[in-house]
C-alpha cells in the first residue's frame, strides 16, 4: 500500500468506523456464534501473495463482525464501559502513525514528557494530594500509564515487597531474602479484584483476604485485627490494596479508616479505583477518597470510564524511587546522558517498550474539557439512578447494591432464587436484545446493569427495563406453569430425545386453570397463544403452538423445535379439512414428533381444548 492508497483507504476506514458507531444499535449486541466459528471462514494458511484491500475489508463485514460483541452498543450493559470517543481514536491513530517506542526520555522525549504532564493534569482533576504529582517543588511523586489496572496493582505490590525486604534486610543482614519473603503478608477485601490475588501469586507472597461489612466495604477494625493477629504470628504486613468501586457491585472500602491503620503498620497502601476512580473528577464524589493521603499509590482506568480507548490505566505514586528501586535494571545500551534529570518510564513498569498513549488522553481531556468529562460521568450516574428507581417500583425485584456510580445490581426477590435469576439473565442474553453479566453479592446471584454507552439516554434505560420485565414476567408465568403442570422442566429443557421419554399427560382442565392463573384474556382474544403473548389459536396449527406458554420455559420447552411439529400434528387431526395441513407436517424427526403427540396429549383432550378456546372464530379449527 503506497501513500496514495493509504490516503484513500484511511478515509474509507474513518467512514466505516463512523458508520459502524452510528448504526451499531441496529446489530445484535452479542454475537450468535459457537466457539471455532471463524475456523471455517478463514483459510488455515496465510496468503503467499498479498491481497487487495477491498477483498480484505469485505471479510471484515462478513466474517469478523458476526463474531464481535459490540461494547459500544446502546444495549451493552455488561462489565464496565470500554472507554471510547472520537478524540481518543484519533489520538491512537496518530500514536500509531508516529510509531515511536518511548521507553526512556531519550527514546522519544515528547512521549515521556506529555505522559508526565497529562498525568499531572488528571491527578489534579481527581484531587490527589500534591505528593502524587510530578511538578510541585521537591516532589518525588508522579504518574505513569500502564496497560491495565492489574499491572498497576502488580508493580505496586512488587515495589512494596522490595521495600519491605530492604527494611528487613537492614534489621537482619544475614537472613536469606527467601526467608524474609516467607514472612510477608498482604491484605485486601473479599470484594477486591482478582488481580490482587494474581499479583500476590506472582510475587510469591501471602495474601489475607478480609471480610467486608454489610455494605461490602472493608473497615479499619477488620484490617487492624488481621494485622495484629499476623504480627503476633511473626508475619510482616507489607501491602494493603483497598478498592474504590469494586468490580462486582461498586462498593467502596472505607479508606478514611483503613488509611491510618495501613500507614501505622508500615504497609504500602495501594488504592484501586479502576472504574470509580475516574468519577473523582466530580467534586461531589471526592468524599469517597478521604484517607487517600495515607496511600502510597493510586490507579484508575480512563479506558474504563473516561472516554479513552484501551489501553490507558493511569497510576500515581507518592515516592517514585520506591517504585523504581524494585524495577530498575540498567544495561549500558539503554543509558543516556539525561537520565539524572528526566524520567525513564521503563523503570516504572514491566515492559521496556511503550506506546505513545498519552496522546489520546491529552486529546480527550482537551477536547471535552474537565466540564465535559464531569458531565459524562454525572449523566451515567443519573441514568443508573433512573434504572434503580424502575427496579424499586417493581416489587418482584430488589436492588442489591448502594447505587452511587453507573452500576445497579438487582435480582428477582426470594431467598432461593439463584437459579431463577440465572435463568432470567441467560434468557435475556440469549435473546441478543441486551447484554448484562452476573455477580455474587452476599453469596447471592445478582444481575449487574451498567450504564456503558458513551451517550446513553433515558430511552435506553427504559428499553432495557422493558426487556428485563418482559422476560421476568414470562419466566414467572412459566414457573407457575411448571408448578401447576408438574412437568419436569429440567429434563424437558435439555434435549428433545429426553422429552420423548417423559410420559406426562397435561390435563385440559389444568391448562385452563393455568391460563386463568396467568390472567390471560382468553375470551377476548380467543387464543391459546395469549398465554405467552404472541400468536393466536391458528398458531396451534401453524407456528406457535402451546410452546407459547412462557415462550422458552415450561411447556414451551417440550422439545423447542419439535413442539411445532407435534402440536402441528395434533392440530392437523383436529382441523381436518382446514387449510394448514401441509404447513403442519412435522419436518424434523417425525417419529419423535409422533411419539410426543401420543404421549403428551391425548387426542380427546386436545379436541376439547381447542374446541373450547376456539368457539367464537376460527371455524377451520373446529372439527
Ligand atoms: C476492571 C478492574 C480491574 C482490572 O482492570 P484491568 O485493567 O483489566 O487489569 C481491577 N480492579 C478493579 C476494581 C476493576 O474494576
XYZ file of C-alpha atoms and ligand atoms in Angstrom:
638
model
C 0.000 0.000 0.000
C 1.513 3.325 -1.010
C 0.774 6.763 0.428
C -1.779 7.485 -2.240
C -3.747 4.345 -1.472
C -3.331 4.874 2.264
C -4.999 8.268 1.959
C -7.924 6.689 0.187
C -8.221 3.621 2.439
C -7.718 5.750 5.517
C -10.647 7.949 4.577
C -12.728 4.899 3.829
C -11.798 3.426 7.183
C -12.813 6.571 9.025
C -16.118 6.416 7.161
C -16.512 2.765 8.053
C -15.843 3.462 11.730
C -18.218 6.441 11.794
C -20.895 4.381 10.085
C -20.288 1.492 12.484
C -20.598 3.724 15.519
C -23.721 5.416 14.239
C -25.501 2.210 13.355
C -24.127 -0.212 15.935
C -27.504 -0.164 17.685
C -29.082 -1.975 14.757
C -26.882 -5.014 15.264
C -27.352 -7.797 17.792
C -25.408 -6.748 20.869
C -23.756 -10.134 21.353
C -22.731 -12.443 18.515
C -24.649 -15.610 17.828
C -21.692 -17.862 17.101
C -20.192 -21.038 18.504
C -16.550 -21.455 19.506
C -14.444 -22.081 16.430
C -16.862 -20.296 14.095
C -14.041 -18.445 12.382
C -12.007 -21.518 11.575
C -14.475 -22.427 8.868
C -14.465 -18.958 7.382
C -10.798 -18.127 7.147
C -8.111 -20.149 5.338
C -5.854 -22.141 7.617
C -2.733 -20.780 5.902
C -1.585 -17.203 5.369
C -1.782 -15.987 1.769
C 1.554 -16.206 -0.008
C 0.847 -13.303 -2.346
C -0.512 -10.069 -0.911
C -4.223 -9.446 -1.319
C -6.045 -6.322 -2.384
C -7.599 -4.052 0.230
C -11.188 -4.414 -0.984
C -11.082 -8.212 -0.526
C -9.644 -7.807 2.950
C -12.256 -5.268 4.020
C -15.053 -7.330 2.553
C -14.150 -10.072 5.017
C -14.484 -7.684 7.931
C -18.221 -7.341 7.488
C -18.899 -10.960 6.570
C -16.503 -12.812 8.846
C -15.331 -10.613 11.671
C -18.377 -8.534 12.572
C -20.607 -11.590 13.091
C -18.256 -12.604 15.904
C -17.924 -9.202 17.539
C -19.503 -8.293 20.868
C -20.463 -4.684 20.432
C -19.201 -2.987 23.558
C -20.267 0.398 22.222
C -23.816 -0.798 21.604
C -26.569 1.133 23.414
C -27.839 -2.237 24.749
C -24.493 -3.256 26.192
C -24.770 -3.188 29.970
C -22.165 -5.781 30.912
C -18.906 -5.386 32.853
C -17.901 -1.712 32.859
C -17.797 0.725 29.957
C -14.999 0.349 27.454
C -13.843 3.932 27.019
C -14.227 5.221 23.500
C -14.562 8.582 21.826
C -13.542 10.214 18.588
C -10.700 12.305 20.037
C -9.319 9.171 21.669
C -9.483 7.158 18.457
C -7.694 9.954 16.644
C -5.044 10.058 19.360
C -4.319 6.368 18.959
C -4.286 6.759 15.222
C -1.637 9.440 15.481
C 0.333 7.425 18.007
C 0.347 4.505 15.589
C 1.417 6.777 12.781
C 4.313 8.180 14.789
C 5.161 4.646 15.828
C 7.706 5.707 18.451
C 8.698 3.488 21.354
C 9.146 5.767 24.347
C 10.857 3.565 26.904
C 13.216 6.343 28.024
C 13.166 10.101 27.788
C 15.814 9.976 25.055
C 13.948 7.342 23.061
C 11.274 9.954 22.298
C 11.211 12.954 24.642
C 7.677 14.135 23.827
C 6.331 10.705 24.620
C 7.665 10.811 28.163
C 7.056 14.482 28.826
C 3.469 14.526 27.621
C 2.721 11.491 29.759
C 4.102 13.201 32.845
C 2.142 16.386 32.152
C -1.160 14.683 31.352
C -0.853 12.521 34.447
C -0.384 15.672 36.498
C -3.488 17.148 34.882
C -5.581 14.118 35.636
C -4.105 13.743 39.123
C -5.193 17.299 39.892
C -8.625 16.728 38.386
C -9.067 13.694 40.627
C -7.839 15.654 43.621
C -4.840 13.523 44.521
C -2.587 15.025 47.191
C 0.202 17.063 45.603
C 2.834 14.487 46.646
C 1.460 12.273 43.889
C 2.201 14.817 41.191
C 5.471 15.340 39.333
C 5.688 19.097 39.097
C 5.257 20.575 42.567
C 8.573 21.749 44.013
C 10.637 18.944 45.582
C 8.028 16.344 44.738
C 9.287 12.796 44.410
C 5.900 11.513 43.264
C 4.436 11.257 39.821
C 2.174 9.444 37.423
C 2.624 6.847 34.729
C 0.427 4.993 32.263
C 0.229 1.236 32.399
C -1.653 -1.092 30.135
C -4.047 -2.298 32.820
C -5.100 -1.981 36.422
C -3.768 -5.479 37.014
C -0.324 -4.242 36.052
C -0.659 -1.233 38.372
C -1.504 -3.487 41.286
C 1.301 -5.876 40.430
C 4.046 -3.272 40.149
C 2.930 -1.581 43.367
C 2.923 -4.891 45.170
C 6.399 -5.642 43.794
C 7.605 -2.226 44.937
C 6.119 -2.789 48.385
C 7.761 -6.184 48.570
C 11.154 -4.775 47.582
C 10.841 -2.010 50.184
C 9.878 -4.341 52.970
C 12.632 -6.837 52.157
C 15.098 -3.957 52.149
C 13.891 -2.818 55.580
C 14.066 -6.340 56.961
C 17.477 -6.863 55.443
C 18.733 -3.852 57.346
C 17.492 -5.417 60.578
C 18.556 -8.981 59.772
C 21.508 -8.725 57.383
C 22.347 -12.430 57.488
C 18.903 -13.797 56.807
C 18.225 -15.004 53.261
C 15.788 -12.998 51.122
C 13.719 -16.124 50.621
C 13.241 -16.491 54.354
C 12.258 -12.841 54.688
C 9.869 -13.230 51.768
C 8.137 -16.101 53.518
C 7.128 -13.730 56.322
C 5.448 -11.108 54.148
C 1.678 -10.806 54.114
C -0.614 -8.591 52.026
C -4.273 -7.706 52.610
C -7.344 -6.985 50.585
C -11.095 -7.384 50.866
C -13.051 -10.327 49.544
C -14.563 -7.813 47.131
C -11.171 -6.767 45.710
C -10.494 -7.541 42.070
C -8.910 -10.908 41.387
C -5.825 -9.116 40.084
C -4.719 -8.592 43.697
C -4.690 -12.323 44.248
C -2.868 -12.774 40.965
C -0.257 -10.190 41.908
C 0.372 -11.872 45.267
C 0.644 -15.197 43.496
C 3.189 -13.868 41.008
C 5.123 -12.160 43.803
C 5.065 -15.317 45.918
C 3.694 -13.532 48.967
C 0.887 -14.434 51.313
C -2.412 -12.652 50.871
C -5.050 -12.414 53.544
C -8.493 -11.840 52.129
C -10.703 -9.999 54.608
C -14.441 -9.864 55.038
C -16.067 -6.529 54.254
C -19.029 -5.200 56.236
C -22.707 -5.485 55.315
C -22.292 -2.740 52.705
C -19.350 -4.640 51.220
C -16.910 -2.037 52.448
C -13.654 -3.104 54.082
C -13.443 -1.458 57.502
C -10.480 -0.309 59.526
C -11.184 -2.537 62.509
C -11.150 -5.667 60.361
C -7.793 -4.737 58.889
C -6.362 -3.738 62.268
C -7.353 -7.037 63.800
C -5.870 -9.070 60.958
C -2.614 -7.143 61.090
C -2.378 -7.632 64.826
C -3.007 -11.372 64.574
C -0.447 -11.784 61.818
C 2.187 -9.780 63.641
C 1.628 -11.946 66.695
C 2.387 -14.960 64.498
C 5.658 -13.417 63.372
C 4.440 -12.343 59.951
C 5.292 -8.986 58.399
C 2.408 -6.998 56.867
C 3.737 -5.179 53.815
C 0.899 -4.308 51.407
C -2.774 -3.356 51.574
C -4.923 -2.969 48.481
C -8.119 -1.006 49.024
C -10.773 -0.613 46.354
C -12.809 2.438 45.441
C -15.612 0.952 43.372
C -15.449 -2.832 43.485
C -15.974 -4.764 40.304
C -18.976 -6.780 41.382
C -21.078 -4.016 42.914
C -19.089 -0.754 43.038
C -18.825 -0.684 46.808
C -16.154 1.473 48.452
C -13.670 0.356 51.045
C -13.522 2.737 53.981
C -10.308 4.476 53.069
C -10.610 7.008 55.878
C -10.440 4.134 58.390
C -8.042 1.874 56.503
C -5.535 4.595 55.598
C -4.135 5.420 59.043
C -4.058 1.742 60.041
C -2.169 0.678 56.916
C 0.305 3.504 57.316
C 0.795 2.936 61.024
C 1.517 -0.745 60.341
C 4.252 0.203 57.889
C 2.486 -1.232 54.856
C 2.265 0.165 51.345
C -1.351 1.171 50.799
C -2.477 0.930 47.202
C -5.876 2.255 46.151
C -7.509 0.627 43.149
C -10.130 2.864 41.569
C -10.086 1.226 38.136
C -13.677 2.204 37.383
C -14.963 4.590 40.047
C -11.650 6.404 40.480
C -12.487 8.287 37.291
C -15.577 9.757 38.945
C -13.381 11.562 41.448
C -13.059 14.331 38.875
C -16.505 15.385 40.160
C -16.292 17.262 43.478
C -19.418 15.565 44.819
C -17.646 12.178 44.900
C -14.376 13.255 46.447
C -15.595 12.374 49.955
C -15.151 8.725 48.959
C -11.411 9.345 48.618
C -10.964 10.600 52.158
C -7.896 8.838 53.521
C -6.019 8.905 50.206
C -3.341 10.961 51.963
C -2.220 7.711 53.610
C -1.844 5.854 50.316
C 1.419 5.159 48.551
C -0.197 4.623 45.159
C -3.471 5.011 43.300
C -4.793 3.860 39.937
C -7.810 4.420 37.752
C -8.550 3.394 34.182
C -9.579 6.196 31.834
C -10.060 3.308 29.420
C -12.980 2.244 31.574
C -14.842 5.399 32.380
C -13.158 8.434 30.914
C -13.832 8.139 27.208
C -10.316 6.948 26.409
C -9.690 3.793 24.443
C -7.935 0.788 25.881
C -5.133 0.691 26.912
C -4.902 3.546 29.344
C -4.530 2.764 33.025
C -3.167 5.694 34.975
C -1.197 5.208 38.168
C 0.388 7.613 40.618
C 2.950 7.019 43.331
C 3.921 9.168 46.246
C 7.576 8.126 46.008
C 8.781 7.212 42.548
C 12.129 5.979 43.842
C 10.467 3.356 45.972
C 8.691 2.167 42.838
C 11.685 2.140 40.539
C 14.011 0.512 43.054
C 12.003 -2.638 42.601
C 12.185 -2.480 38.823
C 15.457 -0.902 37.700
C 17.985 -2.823 35.709
C 20.191 -0.602 33.649
C 22.218 -2.117 30.856
C 24.611 0.167 29.042
C 22.709 0.254 25.757
C 19.707 1.861 27.473
C 21.594 4.511 29.437
C 21.628 8.105 28.280
C 23.158 11.402 29.324
C 19.913 12.964 30.600
C 18.903 10.190 32.968
C 19.699 12.317 36.010
C 17.002 14.923 35.379
C 14.465 13.047 33.315
C 12.000 10.275 33.839
C 12.614 6.925 32.195
C 9.284 5.173 32.269
C 10.834 1.812 31.513
C 11.699 1.723 35.235
C 8.093 2.301 36.254
C 6.644 -0.903 34.894
C 7.266 -4.320 33.425
C 7.609 -3.788 29.656
C 10.503 -1.947 28.147
C 8.705 -0.727 25.048
C 5.863 1.719 25.451
C 3.348 3.227 23.059
C 2.645 6.935 22.875
C -0.518 6.500 24.933
C -0.502 9.979 26.417
C -1.668 11.452 23.114
C -5.161 10.016 23.279
C -5.739 11.041 26.887
C -4.400 14.505 26.123
C -6.785 14.799 23.153
C -9.718 13.622 25.251
C -9.090 15.962 28.179
C -8.550 18.952 25.880
C -11.474 18.249 23.616
C -14.045 17.546 26.333
C -12.580 19.784 28.984
C -12.949 18.956 32.654
C -16.566 20.118 32.490
C -17.378 17.826 29.568
C -15.886 14.835 31.324
C -17.746 15.652 34.540
C -20.998 15.857 32.578
C -20.331 12.468 31.053
C -19.759 10.835 34.459
C -22.740 12.587 36.014
C -25.036 11.560 33.211
C -24.130 7.898 33.682
C -24.734 8.217 37.425
C -28.086 9.884 36.825
C -29.178 7.156 34.432
C -28.167 4.460 36.912
C -30.377 6.189 39.473
C -33.261 6.151 36.980
C -32.758 2.446 36.467
C -32.590 1.902 40.205
C -35.917 3.718 40.609
C -37.521 1.454 38.000
C -36.282 -1.644 39.818
C -37.587 -0.337 43.135
C -41.028 0.357 41.700
C -41.484 -3.292 40.802
C -41.973 -5.439 43.901
C -40.880 -8.583 42.161
C -37.341 -7.191 42.172
C -34.809 -5.916 44.669
C -31.783 -3.658 44.349
C -28.669 -5.290 45.813
C -26.070 -2.527 45.974
C -25.751 1.081 47.048
C -26.072 2.879 43.729
C -23.561 5.719 43.638
C -21.977 5.340 40.226
C -23.188 3.827 36.953
C -23.888 0.309 38.195
C -27.081 -1.233 39.568
C -27.106 -4.786 40.921
C -30.579 -6.284 41.074
C -32.411 -9.592 41.210
C -35.783 -11.213 41.438
C -36.659 -11.385 45.110
C -36.685 -14.606 47.057
C -34.158 -16.437 49.137
C -33.633 -19.451 46.932
C -33.919 -17.609 43.714
C -30.420 -18.011 42.342
C -31.488 -20.431 39.629
C -34.411 -18.280 38.632
C -32.187 -15.222 38.343
C -29.617 -17.199 36.372
C -32.341 -18.298 34.030
C -33.623 -14.759 33.659
C -30.169 -13.471 32.782
C -29.432 -16.268 30.348
C -32.803 -15.834 28.617
C -32.142 -12.134 28.184
C -28.581 -12.601 26.997
C -29.602 -15.337 24.577
C -32.164 -13.056 23.025
C -29.378 -10.694 21.960
C -31.555 -7.759 22.987
C -29.414 -6.721 25.938
C -26.151 -7.826 27.375
C -25.518 -7.984 31.118
C -23.305 -10.121 33.339
C -23.864 -11.513 36.820
C -22.004 -11.150 40.091
C -22.228 -12.699 43.528
C -23.259 -10.198 46.177
C -23.535 -11.552 49.721
C -23.452 -15.007 48.201
C -26.457 -14.301 46.025
C -26.591 -14.341 42.275
C -27.287 -10.796 41.114
C -27.544 -9.243 37.690
C -25.282 -6.276 37.041
C -26.717 -3.470 34.961
C -24.052 -0.987 33.996
C -24.615 2.221 32.083
C -21.946 1.862 29.425
C -22.744 3.612 26.173
C -20.923 6.861 25.628
C -24.123 8.812 25.017
C -26.560 6.643 26.941
C -30.083 8.075 27.075
C -33.202 7.774 29.217
C -34.846 5.830 26.426
C -32.071 3.211 26.559
C -32.707 2.694 30.240
C -36.458 2.378 29.678
C -35.923 -0.044 26.833
C -33.632 -2.172 28.972
C -36.151 -2.253 31.796
C -38.922 -3.216 29.376
C -36.900 -6.134 28.107
C -35.967 -7.249 31.612
C -39.530 -7.089 32.906
C -40.912 -8.795 29.825
C -38.564 -11.737 30.305
C -39.173 -11.757 34.032
C -42.933 -11.906 33.512
C -42.588 -14.799 31.140
C -40.253 -16.598 33.443
C -42.500 -16.147 36.448
C -45.537 -17.274 34.477
C -43.582 -20.284 33.332
C -42.779 -21.023 36.944
C -46.499 -21.151 37.653
C -46.989 -23.426 34.702
C -44.243 -25.650 35.914
C -45.613 -25.774 39.397
C -49.061 -26.462 38.128
C -48.322 -29.000 35.454
C -45.641 -30.784 37.383
C -43.655 -31.167 34.205
C -40.054 -31.861 34.972
C -38.687 -28.681 33.489
C -35.044 -29.609 33.641
C -35.469 -32.757 31.661
C -37.634 -31.013 29.138
C -35.124 -28.309 28.602
C -32.174 -30.444 27.914
C -32.898 -32.372 24.822
C -35.652 -33.420 22.598
C -34.603 -37.014 22.928
C -35.180 -36.938 26.618
C -38.501 -35.315 26.120
C -39.605 -38.348 24.300
C -39.169 -40.322 27.451
C -41.274 -38.133 29.604
C -44.639 -39.687 29.939
C -46.789 -36.946 31.220
C -50.237 -36.002 30.311
C -51.367 -32.447 30.650
C -54.998 -32.314 31.501
C -57.019 -29.749 29.684
C -58.579 -28.643 32.900
C -55.125 -27.981 34.177
C -54.266 -25.893 31.198
C -57.424 -23.882 31.505
C -56.769 -23.392 35.147
C -53.332 -22.294 34.361
C -54.477 -19.805 31.803
C -56.642 -18.276 34.431
C -53.771 -18.107 36.835
C -51.632 -16.225 34.401
C -54.507 -13.857 33.760
C -54.695 -14.238 30.066
C -57.635 -12.782 28.223
C -58.725 -15.999 26.637
C -62.197 -14.823 25.852
C -61.302 -11.566 24.296
C -58.521 -12.619 22.063
C -59.821 -16.077 21.676
C -56.405 -17.537 21.610
C -54.302 -20.024 23.412
C -51.323 -18.195 22.289
C -52.091 -15.294 24.501
C -50.901 -17.347 27.407
C -47.491 -16.405 26.396
C -48.000 -13.274 24.374
C -47.833 -13.806 20.697
C -49.629 -15.617 18.019
C -53.139 -16.903 18.085
C -55.091 -20.034 18.087
C -54.301 -20.520 14.478
C -50.776 -20.873 15.528
C -51.595 -24.079 17.272
C -51.731 -25.392 13.839
C -49.177 -23.236 12.241
C -46.251 -21.993 14.164
C -46.507 -21.138 17.755
C -48.409 -23.827 19.497
C -48.529 -24.408 23.195
C -44.920 -23.567 23.213
C -46.013 -20.025 23.574
C -46.903 -20.596 27.147
C -43.938 -18.863 28.557
C -42.058 -18.904 25.282
C -38.942 -20.752 26.260
C -39.662 -22.135 29.639
C -42.239 -24.568 30.760
C -44.329 -26.310 28.216
C -42.548 -24.425 25.559
C -39.566 -26.479 26.229
C -41.315 -29.616 25.268
C -38.873 -30.066 22.541
C -38.446 -26.481 21.332
C -38.446 -27.094 17.606
C -40.378 -30.274 17.988
C -43.252 -28.681 19.756
C -44.132 -27.134 16.473
C -44.243 -30.466 14.920
C -46.312 -32.355 17.372
C -48.784 -29.665 18.101
C -48.957 -29.289 14.412
C -49.851 -32.884 14.111
C -52.483 -32.738 16.719
C -53.756 -29.648 15.020
C -53.982 -31.481 11.762
C -56.125 -34.129 13.158
C -58.380 -31.585 14.594
C -58.640 -29.336 11.687
C -59.420 -31.909 9.118
C -60.415 -30.079 6.060
C -58.721 -26.989 7.360
C -56.109 -25.107 5.454
C -52.959 -25.690 7.382
C -52.202 -29.316 6.872
C -49.078 -29.072 4.858
C -47.602 -26.369 6.956
C -48.215 -28.521 9.952
C -46.404 -31.561 8.788
C -43.511 -32.154 11.074
C -40.312 -31.506 9.204
C -37.747 -32.753 11.629
C -37.689 -36.066 13.390
C -41.205 -37.030 12.537
C -41.118 -40.168 14.607
C -40.287 -38.246 17.717
C -42.968 -35.788 16.965
C -45.460 -38.560 16.618
C -44.316 -40.160 19.792
C -44.644 -36.892 21.566
C -48.073 -36.191 20.347
C -49.244 -39.530 21.618
C -47.503 -39.333 24.901
C -48.133 -35.818 25.862
C -51.641 -35.085 24.831
C -54.423 -37.453 24.378
C -56.449 -36.896 21.301
C -59.719 -36.184 23.009
C -58.192 -33.802 25.448
C -56.838 -31.759 22.671
C -60.040 -31.634 20.769
C -61.815 -30.474 23.788
C -59.129 -27.952 24.443
C -59.059 -26.461 21.028
C -62.767 -26.588 20.861
C -63.168 -24.585 23.967
C -60.974 -21.736 23.060
C -62.000 -21.824 19.512
C -65.702 -21.390 19.682
C -66.017 -17.836 18.575
C -63.879 -17.541 15.489
C -61.552 -19.814 13.667
C -64.006 -22.170 12.042
C -61.365 -24.112 10.231
C -60.067 -25.398 13.512
C -63.375 -26.799 14.646
C -63.799 -30.406 13.983
C -11.637 -3.787 35.917
C -10.951 -3.779 37.230
C -9.635 -4.226 37.365
C -8.882 -4.880 36.242
O -8.589 -3.986 35.255
P -7.606 -4.358 34.055
O -7.205 -3.012 33.545
O -8.415 -5.114 33.090
O -6.480 -5.143 34.586
C -9.031 -4.084 38.596
N -9.689 -3.556 39.633
C -10.954 -3.147 39.552
C -11.635 -2.569 40.747
C -11.633 -3.259 38.347
O -12.905 -2.872 38.265
